[in-house]
XYZ file of C-alpha atoms in Angstrom:
698
model
C 56.430 72.732 68.395
C 53.755 72.984 65.735
C 53.620 69.209 65.382
C 53.551 68.791 69.129
C 50.647 71.198 69.343
C 48.777 69.309 66.656
C 49.324 65.995 68.368
C 47.705 67.451 71.453
C 44.483 67.818 69.452
C 44.369 64.091 68.695
C 43.159 61.207 70.793
C 44.629 57.724 70.719
C 42.425 54.652 70.758
C 43.635 51.150 71.489
C 44.846 50.830 67.907
C 44.663 54.075 65.958
C 44.819 57.805 66.577
C 41.697 59.804 65.828
C 40.941 63.465 65.538
C 38.929 65.452 68.039
C 35.445 65.373 66.535
C 34.529 68.586 68.340
C 36.911 70.352 65.927
C 35.277 69.315 62.645
C 33.085 71.779 60.766
C 30.988 71.498 57.592
C 31.180 74.595 55.401
C 28.341 75.180 52.936
C 28.883 77.852 50.294
C 25.703 77.954 48.170
C 25.483 74.183 48.402
C 29.190 73.519 47.958
C 29.974 71.366 51.017
C 33.441 70.780 52.455
C 34.628 69.466 55.826
C 37.328 71.345 57.755
C 39.381 70.453 60.823
C 40.211 73.327 63.166
C 43.592 72.935 64.816
C 43.697 76.108 66.889
C 41.500 76.990 69.837
C 40.955 80.398 68.291
C 39.426 78.846 65.161
C 37.182 76.703 67.315
C 35.962 79.751 69.212
C 35.347 81.782 66.047
C 33.500 78.982 64.257
C 31.133 77.222 66.658
C 30.083 73.689 65.850
C 26.499 73.475 64.601
C 23.897 70.907 65.506
C 24.092 69.606 61.931
C 27.864 69.165 62.290
C 27.391 67.143 65.453
C 24.638 65.025 63.950
C 26.682 64.065 60.889
C 29.669 63.271 63.108
C 27.595 61.036 65.373
C 28.121 63.258 68.410
C 25.641 63.797 71.212
C 23.003 66.413 70.394
C 21.491 66.747 73.870
C 18.063 67.466 72.442
C 15.038 67.180 74.721
C 12.709 64.215 74.372
C 9.589 65.102 72.439
C 6.093 64.040 73.460
C 5.455 60.447 72.419
C 3.311 60.647 69.274
C -0.083 58.998 69.366
C -0.911 59.652 65.699
C 1.053 59.537 62.442
C 0.745 63.318 62.075
C 2.225 63.843 65.537
C 5.066 61.561 64.459
C 5.580 63.771 61.393
C 5.692 66.885 63.579
C 8.352 65.311 65.775
C 10.354 64.387 62.669
C 10.127 67.951 61.352
C 11.153 69.322 64.711
C 14.357 67.320 64.443
C 14.968 67.618 60.725
C 14.481 71.380 60.595
C 17.373 71.764 63.030
C 19.697 70.155 60.466
C 18.953 72.683 57.725
C 22.115 74.442 56.574
C 22.383 78.225 56.076
C 21.792 78.188 52.282
C 18.525 76.301 52.892
C 19.455 72.742 51.960
C 20.179 69.578 53.891
C 23.388 67.565 53.737
C 23.881 63.857 54.207
C 26.238 60.981 53.703
C 25.934 59.487 50.226
C 28.404 56.701 50.798
C 28.469 52.936 50.524
C 30.798 52.270 47.552
C 34.331 51.260 48.495
C 35.917 51.884 45.089
C 35.585 55.686 44.984
C 38.101 56.651 47.631
C 41.202 55.050 46.000
C 41.040 57.129 42.810
C 41.148 60.392 44.746
C 43.954 59.369 47.096
C 46.086 57.783 44.396
C 45.696 60.949 42.312
C 46.746 63.074 45.274
C 49.779 60.837 45.743
C 50.971 60.896 42.130
C 50.355 64.660 41.775
C 52.175 65.220 45.080
C 49.167 66.970 46.539
C 49.551 67.304 50.323
C 46.998 65.214 52.211
C 45.957 67.010 55.416
C 46.858 65.145 58.565
C 43.286 65.061 59.832
C 42.067 63.684 56.492
C 44.739 60.989 56.555
C 43.897 59.928 60.104
C 40.156 59.719 59.545
C 40.439 57.963 56.187
C 42.510 55.235 57.796
C 39.938 54.942 60.565
C 37.127 54.543 58.053
C 38.915 51.937 55.960
C 39.785 49.859 59.001
C 36.236 50.260 60.341
C 34.861 48.917 57.051
C 37.350 46.068 56.737
C 35.641 42.689 56.495
C 36.007 41.254 60.009
C 36.047 37.687 58.753
C 38.670 37.739 56.002
C 40.217 41.228 56.274
C 39.346 42.427 52.796
C 37.110 45.067 51.275
C 34.331 44.694 48.720
C 32.748 46.796 46.017
C 30.513 48.355 48.667
C 30.145 48.213 52.438
C 27.856 45.166 52.445
C 29.621 43.269 49.658
C 31.990 40.322 49.932
C 35.725 40.952 49.705
C 37.051 41.372 46.165
C 40.408 41.965 44.513
C 39.209 45.419 43.414
C 38.159 46.536 46.885
C 41.037 44.897 48.735
C 43.942 45.822 46.462
C 42.830 49.425 46.069
C 41.961 50.167 49.693
C 45.069 48.367 50.920
C 47.074 50.644 48.632
C 45.379 53.742 50.038
C 46.150 52.647 53.589
C 49.812 52.214 52.687
C 49.850 55.671 51.057
C 48.428 57.069 54.290
C 51.121 55.476 56.401
C 49.693 52.145 57.537
C 52.534 49.690 58.013
C 52.653 46.367 56.229
C 53.238 44.520 59.517
C 49.969 45.743 61.029
C 47.958 42.557 61.727
C 45.002 44.008 59.839
C 47.159 44.625 56.781
C 48.582 41.118 57.004
C 45.036 39.767 57.092
C 44.094 41.903 54.065
C 47.063 40.552 52.122
C 45.928 37.064 53.046
C 42.557 37.372 51.313
C 44.105 39.284 48.413
C 46.633 36.523 47.834
C 43.926 33.882 48.237
C 42.073 35.582 45.381
C 45.210 35.488 43.221
C 46.715 38.885 43.954
C 46.323 42.205 42.191
C 46.828 40.702 38.725
C 43.286 39.359 39.142
C 41.781 42.798 39.595
C 39.291 44.313 37.146
C 40.166 46.906 34.533
C 39.864 49.960 36.793
C 42.138 48.445 39.452
C 44.796 47.637 36.853
C 44.528 51.167 35.495
C 45.220 52.843 38.853
C 47.986 50.424 39.812
C 49.671 51.139 36.473
C 49.462 54.876 37.147
C 51.323 54.196 40.379
C 53.870 51.974 38.638
C 52.904 48.981 40.756
C 51.835 47.130 37.619
C 53.018 47.607 34.053
C 50.693 49.287 31.552
C 50.731 46.094 29.482
C 48.298 44.570 32.006
C 45.632 47.132 31.070
C 43.376 46.300 28.163
C 43.540 49.108 25.592
C 41.643 52.341 26.184
C 42.412 54.100 22.897
C 41.455 57.773 22.646
C 41.168 57.228 18.893
C 37.616 56.025 19.473
C 36.710 59.680 20.003
C 37.727 60.348 16.396
C 34.999 58.095 15.058
C 32.261 59.906 13.120
C 29.127 60.480 15.181
C 27.103 58.137 12.954
C 29.190 55.117 13.945
C 27.081 52.908 16.270
C 29.885 52.471 18.836
C 30.975 56.136 18.925
C 31.560 57.140 22.590
C 29.037 59.976 22.519
C 26.375 57.248 22.411
C 27.531 55.762 25.713
C 26.007 56.476 29.097
C 27.352 59.730 30.525
C 29.188 58.107 33.456
C 30.871 55.574 31.207
C 32.035 58.038 28.601
C 33.192 60.637 31.127
C 35.336 57.975 32.805
C 36.612 56.586 29.512
C 37.537 60.098 28.375
C 40.375 60.917 30.837
C 41.236 57.251 31.246
C 41.970 57.023 27.533
C 44.175 60.114 27.661
C 46.177 58.805 30.630
C 46.430 55.345 29.054
C 47.678 56.834 25.790
C 50.308 58.912 27.587
C 51.328 55.895 29.713
C 51.803 58.111 32.733
C 53.779 56.404 35.513
C 54.666 58.018 38.819
C 58.392 57.931 39.561
C 59.407 54.997 41.687
C 59.442 55.489 45.452
C 60.242 53.127 48.342
C 56.490 52.690 48.899
C 55.954 51.659 45.258
C 58.711 49.071 45.571
C 57.081 47.713 48.731
C 53.636 47.536 47.135
C 55.112 45.576 44.235
C 56.089 42.895 46.719
C 52.917 43.015 48.825
C 50.098 42.923 46.274
C 51.103 39.815 44.312
C 51.512 36.124 44.987
C 54.692 35.883 42.936
C 57.864 37.907 42.670
C 57.075 41.177 40.900
C 60.026 40.924 38.521
C 58.827 37.537 37.298
C 55.295 38.613 36.389
C 54.367 38.664 32.721
C 51.867 41.491 33.084
C 50.678 41.344 29.485
C 49.500 37.781 30.036
C 47.162 39.017 32.795
C 45.151 41.546 30.808
C 42.095 39.304 31.053
C 42.844 37.729 34.425
C 40.117 38.447 36.951
C 38.885 36.913 40.186
C 35.484 35.260 40.040
C 34.368 37.581 42.841
C 35.100 40.623 40.694
C 33.787 39.247 37.440
C 30.181 40.419 37.766
C 29.946 41.229 34.051
C 32.441 39.018 32.189
C 34.026 40.390 29.054
C 32.294 39.140 25.936
C 34.068 37.243 23.176
C 33.492 40.245 20.922
C 35.285 42.554 23.360
C 38.130 40.090 23.802
C 38.520 39.884 20.029
C 38.546 43.693 19.699
C 41.167 43.921 22.436
C 43.278 41.322 20.580
C 43.071 43.357 17.372
C 44.032 46.517 19.255
C 46.996 44.912 21.022
C 48.451 42.893 18.172
C 47.445 44.835 15.066
C 46.319 48.399 15.701
C 48.887 49.502 18.287
C 52.067 47.986 16.787
C 51.306 48.514 13.087
C 48.583 51.086 12.421
C 48.583 53.533 15.336
C 50.715 56.331 13.910
C 52.039 59.260 15.902
C 49.853 61.673 13.958
C 46.709 59.720 14.838
C 47.765 59.537 18.478
C 48.437 63.269 18.657
C 45.145 64.138 17.012
C 43.211 61.812 19.318
C 44.937 63.012 22.474
C 44.357 66.656 21.556
C 40.649 66.118 20.925
C 40.167 64.037 24.055
C 41.885 66.632 26.186
C 39.688 69.346 24.683
C 36.649 67.319 25.723
C 38.139 67.004 29.218
C 38.427 70.785 29.277
C 34.776 71.120 28.277
C 33.809 68.889 31.204
C 35.873 70.979 33.616
C 34.606 74.293 32.240
C 30.938 73.272 32.226
C 31.102 72.107 35.841
C 33.588 74.678 37.173
C 35.950 71.744 37.827
C 33.397 69.950 40.038
C 32.978 67.267 37.329
C 30.336 64.601 37.104
C 31.396 62.298 39.935
C 34.352 61.128 42.054
C 35.436 58.586 39.428
C 36.104 60.934 36.529
C 37.062 63.957 38.677
C 40.442 62.594 39.875
C 41.136 61.256 36.379
C 40.497 64.711 34.920
C 42.790 66.110 37.606
C 45.563 63.719 36.593
C 45.046 64.415 32.887
C 45.413 68.155 33.562
C 48.521 67.471 35.633
C 50.032 65.597 32.681
C 48.979 68.065 29.977
C 49.070 71.458 31.714
C 51.735 70.847 34.332
C 51.714 70.637 38.132
C 51.517 74.412 38.664
C 48.750 75.090 36.153
C 45.435 76.781 36.845
C 43.517 73.601 35.999
C 45.479 71.566 38.545
C 44.945 74.267 41.169
C 41.200 74.237 40.576
C 40.973 70.446 40.731
C 42.863 70.489 44.024
C 40.333 72.956 45.374
C 37.270 70.987 44.301
C 38.107 67.343 44.978
C 37.490 67.717 48.755
C 33.791 68.282 48.002
C 33.468 64.524 47.580
C 34.821 63.811 51.084
C 32.443 63.177 53.948
C 33.025 62.856 57.698
C 31.021 60.536 59.921
C 31.433 58.688 63.202
C 33.565 55.956 61.562
C 35.935 58.351 59.812
C 36.216 59.916 56.384
C 34.732 58.418 53.218
C 34.044 59.499 49.644
C 30.456 60.202 48.622
C 29.012 58.980 45.339
C 28.623 62.583 44.175
C 29.458 65.990 45.621
C 26.204 65.757 47.544
C 22.452 65.296 47.256
C 21.542 68.869 48.055
C 18.755 69.511 45.546
C 17.296 66.020 45.738
C 16.863 65.949 49.507
C 15.663 69.538 49.723
C 12.955 68.945 47.126
C 11.598 65.909 48.938
C 11.542 67.695 52.296
C 9.334 70.381 50.770
C 6.996 67.819 49.255
C 6.773 65.830 52.483
C 5.667 68.863 54.488
C 3.119 69.821 51.837
C 1.740 66.262 51.701
C 1.401 66.291 55.484
C -0.696 69.449 55.240
C 1.745 71.462 57.335
C 3.104 73.944 54.788
C 0.865 76.759 56.047
C 1.750 76.112 59.673
C 3.742 79.177 60.841
C 6.168 76.876 62.669
C 7.537 75.464 59.422
C 7.304 78.455 57.091
C 10.830 79.773 57.806
C 12.298 76.348 57.067
C 10.341 75.942 53.846
C 11.028 79.488 52.682
C 14.769 78.901 53.031
C 14.408 75.625 51.159
C 12.562 77.413 48.349
C 15.297 80.050 48.215
C 17.857 77.270 47.846
C 16.010 75.639 44.948
C 15.637 78.994 43.245
C 19.368 79.581 43.553
C 20.234 76.104 42.274
C 18.195 76.081 39.092
C 20.516 75.878 36.082
C 20.038 79.021 34.038
C 22.007 78.300 30.866
C 23.022 75.467 28.577
C 26.565 74.130 28.404
C 29.173 75.992 26.453
C 29.252 74.510 22.926
C 26.730 71.927 24.054
C 26.562 69.997 20.784
C 30.316 69.798 20.344
C 30.863 68.264 23.773
C 27.796 66.003 23.482
C 25.924 67.443 26.449
C 22.181 67.361 27.033
C 20.098 70.547 27.122
C 19.992 71.764 30.715
C 18.536 75.282 30.848
C 15.864 75.375 33.530
C 16.920 72.054 35.047
C 18.046 71.040 38.505
C 21.020 68.784 39.188
C 21.212 66.055 41.812
C 23.554 68.175 43.892
C 24.306 71.744 42.828
C 23.923 74.174 39.959
C 27.717 74.335 39.572
C 27.988 70.590 39.032
C 25.600 71.288 36.212
C 24.269 67.900 35.113
C 20.536 67.799 34.562
C 18.843 64.630 35.755
C 15.262 63.950 34.708
C 13.921 63.054 38.137
C 15.915 65.748 39.967
C 14.536 68.384 37.615
C 11.051 66.958 38.047
C 11.163 66.852 41.834
C 12.707 70.316 42.028
C 10.044 71.647 39.688
C 7.197 70.061 41.637
C 8.518 71.462 44.912
C 8.772 74.970 43.512
C 5.306 74.935 41.950
C 3.655 73.440 45.027
C 5.257 75.823 47.470
C 4.824 78.940 45.358
C 1.113 78.118 45.064
C 0.812 77.827 48.839
C -0.412 81.023 50.552
C 2.299 82.921 52.354
C 5.280 81.925 50.189
C 7.118 84.200 47.743
C 7.178 83.583 44.013
C 10.917 83.321 43.428
C 10.961 81.234 40.234
C 9.213 82.934 37.345
C 6.762 81.283 34.974
C 9.342 81.495 32.204
C 11.934 79.658 34.276
C 9.363 76.976 35.055
C 8.663 76.666 31.338
C 12.403 76.316 30.738
C 12.365 73.257 32.998
C 9.468 71.774 31.037
C 11.277 72.389 27.754
C 14.296 70.490 29.001
C 12.257 67.594 30.405
C 10.492 67.123 27.090
C 13.870 66.593 25.362
C 14.660 63.617 27.607
C 12.015 61.078 26.597
C 12.962 57.928 24.750
C 11.083 56.398 21.841
C 9.824 53.728 24.262
C 7.964 56.430 26.171
C 10.189 56.032 29.214
C 12.629 58.539 30.624
C 16.264 57.841 31.405
C 18.421 59.743 33.896
C 20.880 62.263 32.403
C 19.854 62.191 28.750
C 17.842 60.101 26.282
C 19.270 56.751 25.254
C 21.759 57.359 22.447
C 23.012 53.894 21.594
C 21.875 50.322 21.180
C 21.829 47.867 24.067
C 24.235 45.827 21.942
C 26.898 48.216 23.239
C 26.822 46.178 26.456
C 28.917 43.655 24.519
C 31.703 46.230 24.840
C 31.315 46.702 28.610
C 34.905 46.549 29.854
C 34.278 47.555 33.471
C 33.615 43.944 34.551
C 32.265 44.914 37.982
C 29.099 46.685 36.757
C 26.202 45.685 34.551
C 24.064 47.805 32.223
C 26.648 50.560 32.193
C 27.197 51.318 28.514
C 24.022 53.206 27.618
C 21.149 55.038 29.252
C 18.045 53.007 30.029
C 14.407 53.728 30.786
C 13.616 53.819 34.489
C 10.200 53.606 36.168
C 11.530 55.963 38.849
C 12.600 58.716 36.459
C 9.550 58.251 34.258
C 7.186 58.644 37.198
C 8.925 61.787 38.392
C 8.528 63.367 34.957
C 4.906 62.276 34.532
C 3.874 63.745 37.869
C 5.816 66.939 37.193
C 4.145 67.385 33.817
C 0.734 66.806 35.363
C 1.329 69.362 38.075
C 2.677 71.875 35.581
C -0.395 71.505 33.372
C -2.610 72.345 36.326
C -0.475 75.453 36.812
C -0.016 76.499 33.165
C -2.605 74.634 31.093
C -1.874 76.103 27.655
C 1.906 75.854 27.391
C 2.908 72.951 25.101
C -0.309 71.201 26.056
C -0.295 68.723 23.158
C 3.392 67.866 23.666
C 2.801 67.248 27.354
C -0.265 65.120 26.737
C 1.611 62.930 24.262
C 4.654 62.654 26.545
C 2.462 61.515 29.438
C 0.522 59.045 27.321
C 3.703 57.466 25.965
C 5.286 57.414 29.431
C 2.320 55.567 30.921
C 2.500 53.002 28.117
C 6.112 52.396 29.114
C 5.221 52.060 32.814
C 2.551 49.494 31.998
C 4.849 47.571 29.677
C 7.689 47.503 32.224
C 5.602 45.695 34.831
C 6.632 42.083 35.363
C 4.143 39.200 35.353
C 4.296 39.019 39.163
C 3.147 42.648 39.402
C 6.532 44.169 40.229
C 8.837 46.689 38.599
C 12.646 46.481 38.714
C 14.287 49.571 40.235
C 17.669 50.897 39.213
C 18.291 53.764 41.640
C 16.992 52.341 44.885
C 16.500 48.872 46.341
C 14.842 47.645 44.235
C 11.378 46.265 43.542
C 10.073 48.207 46.536
C 11.511 51.462 45.217
C 10.324 51.058 41.633
C 6.892 49.792 42.688
C 6.257 52.902 44.752
C 7.025 55.154 41.789
C 5.140 53.097 39.225
C 1.968 53.089 41.315
C 2.263 56.850 41.703
C 2.431 57.166 37.905
C -0.646 55.078 37.397
C -2.551 56.881 40.136
C -1.790 60.226 38.489
C -4.012 59.190 35.559
C -6.684 57.623 37.716
C -5.529 54.009 37.538
C -6.019 52.508 41.005
C -6.750 49.272 42.831
C -10.453 49.748 42.256
C -10.351 49.912 38.463
C -7.035 48.361 37.374
C -5.994 44.712 37.327
C -2.331 45.671 37.002
C -2.526 47.862 40.098
C -4.176 45.050 42.037
C -1.390 42.734 40.905
C 1.217 45.241 42.107
C -0.476 45.513 45.498
C -0.538 41.732 45.786
C 3.193 41.682 45.105
C 3.822 44.242 47.848
C 1.672 42.395 50.354
C 3.400 39.093 49.589
C 6.668 40.642 50.755
C 5.395 42.232 53.976
C 7.162 40.821 57.022
C 5.393 39.545 60.143
C 6.283 42.717 62.056
C 4.419 44.781 59.452
C 7.449 46.178 57.698
C 9.262 45.623 54.435
C 12.951 44.900 54.045
C 14.651 44.200 50.727
C 18.312 43.290 50.285
C 20.665 44.896 47.764
C 21.009 41.367 46.410
C 17.713 41.947 44.590
C 19.546 44.364 42.322
C 22.190 41.776 41.474
C 19.926 38.772 41.006
C 16.918 40.477 39.419
C 14.648 38.700 41.903
C 13.254 39.973 45.204
C 15.583 39.046 48.075
C 14.384 39.626 51.616
C 16.566 41.594 54.020
C 17.091 39.968 57.390
C 15.112 42.759 59.052
C 12.423 45.256 58.148
C 13.794 48.603 57.019
C 12.089 51.894 57.878
C 12.813 53.493 54.499
C 11.565 50.548 52.443
C 8.545 50.194 54.687
C 7.693 53.817 53.936
C 8.128 53.211 50.197
C 5.707 50.301 50.352
C 3.191 52.317 52.388
C 3.313 55.131 49.854
C 2.838 52.708 46.970
C -0.194 51.082 48.561
C -1.695 54.438 49.452
C -1.169 55.787 45.924
C -2.893 52.662 44.619
C -5.887 53.249 46.863
C -5.505 49.831 48.480
C -8.748 49.371 50.393
C -7.616 47.293 53.386
C -6.207 49.628 56.022
C -4.866 46.913 58.323
C -1.528 46.086 56.555
C -0.846 49.795 56.023
C -1.615 50.691 59.623
C 0.560 47.810 60.844
C 3.447 49.170 58.769
C 2.861 52.697 60.050
C 2.999 51.423 63.621
C 6.397 49.869 62.899
C 7.699 53.166 61.506
C 6.341 55.116 64.478
C 7.799 52.582 66.884
C 11.314 53.056 65.527
C 11.287 56.838 65.796
C 13.666 58.106 68.466
C 12.638 60.417 71.268
C 14.145 63.454 69.552
C 12.227 62.791 66.320
C 14.871 61.073 64.190
C 15.148 57.622 62.703
C 18.465 55.794 62.669
C 20.256 54.770 59.477
C 19.664 51.098 58.726
C 20.666 49.041 55.661
C 21.729 50.162 52.199
C 18.899 51.936 50.384
C 20.423 52.999 47.050
C 21.937 51.117 44.149
C 23.929 51.815 41.017
C 24.425 49.673 37.912
C 22.990 46.559 39.550
C 26.037 45.690 41.652
C 26.375 48.507 44.183
């Protein structure tokens, strides 16, 4: 009867069942966001659906049409009227942070091999999303939602669909197998795909190039020691190396046997998996393995592992690696850095601590924070949210518009300030130096305080928002001067010798480490790099702070700003552009770089480099007045036009030109008219193309 009752809450489309979207709710506990499906009518009555819930689910909002704006400021007021309605009770805003198609498989495979129950509603909506994002032409999936089909995307998402109950005879699954087989089958997947398929027992561990935990035993002075790697790379390598060393394989099931026959072009029993360690489809091979890495792998496979890798070394390495995994879990309250390392940490704890352990229980509780519901179904976000980042920019936007003292918006902004106050990180990591973590006291994370990773630009934007709003009449002073100074202290630890600022921590290793990049699908992943975006955020934060507290570390701040501006100038390309790493791409970085230069008085009027940057922007403006840049710019390193103008990138270009003091109003006003023209009657703008990017290829 219970199952019958549940089925009554589902609807059936022409192909697939779906849940009743009126029953989904987003819970926000101090920024910790999780989606819940309410099966009973009593739950629905007790927990009414909010306007924000309905917006994120793509449901009708039935909001009245606002007066058609005749000025940009009226357009801003309409936008605030809409956006303020989406504010969540803690004071932040939520949003989808999706796009990648390789994040979801790690979570669902981990649930499968740890025998974690997958809620029915989650299963239904995940299948809907994967089918909705299937390439309509060839049936595969890519690295991200706009990418061409790859072995990585197709093999992994096909596997998830089978775990969730999709049948192999479904025409869409047959089509997916067709492109997978055309690309050579799963043996041609990149390293991460081979890792997860070996965990399942679909492939043999011999297909996975070595991931030895012994590397973590290297002295810190060794140039290739993992602590020198970029935080995302080393926090993925950490649990991956433990699982690889333990050779965990899930016990065989009928589904595993079926996948062994479906994912390959030859009979599974006949495959020499070891011979395919370096096999990879050309579509997946964005960053080919270097000869140096191939040679190291050969030494590991044929010399180190069979002859030199003693049990005592293995035990010592595994123990130390697992202790570092524990540090990561403890310092993030099991939220972990991102949805790549989080399921791997979960699996490592399952192996080491056992299925009924506290660590496994906590990972089960926290993994759903990466899940996100939308009109197409359920996806996995790139982090556990963007709570601090989006909230900080909302505050700054209202202040820039001159509306912060308007009584209509004060309640919204006060709640946002309360959220930022609550989310400031108040202490450093436990045994920070031992676990190789960056100072973080006083910082803000991208998402939440619990996640606990300081990011230079997130701290800077959070800091600017707090200072600006607390200096505005009518707002409370919630963050003390000492806590603001704590943020400055942390920011000043994050500058590189080049003058630029990276993201999570200063660069620790040489760029030569890219010769050891084993991920294959990502570029520039081994170390931290300088970024115009992060550098600008820090420069502007330091400038604002100095106007607020002119004596504190004045000489340190002056030197940091001077060195940072030297980096910004040096990073400019001959054509006047800057390459962006966290947004698409030249438009995003150019906006930030021009803001940096403007903060020290360098504008179109007095600077040749600023004039060159403005010329670059104007050369890319489309006939309709807008800007639109494709994600392909990030891959190719050259500006690639999007087929259509994009509202977000048009706004970035407008801001850059305005910061530069570009004297001709006509191209700016034309762009503003495009932005105003695309605003909907209720004050919103629709989502358009991909805006963000990560490691050049997604």
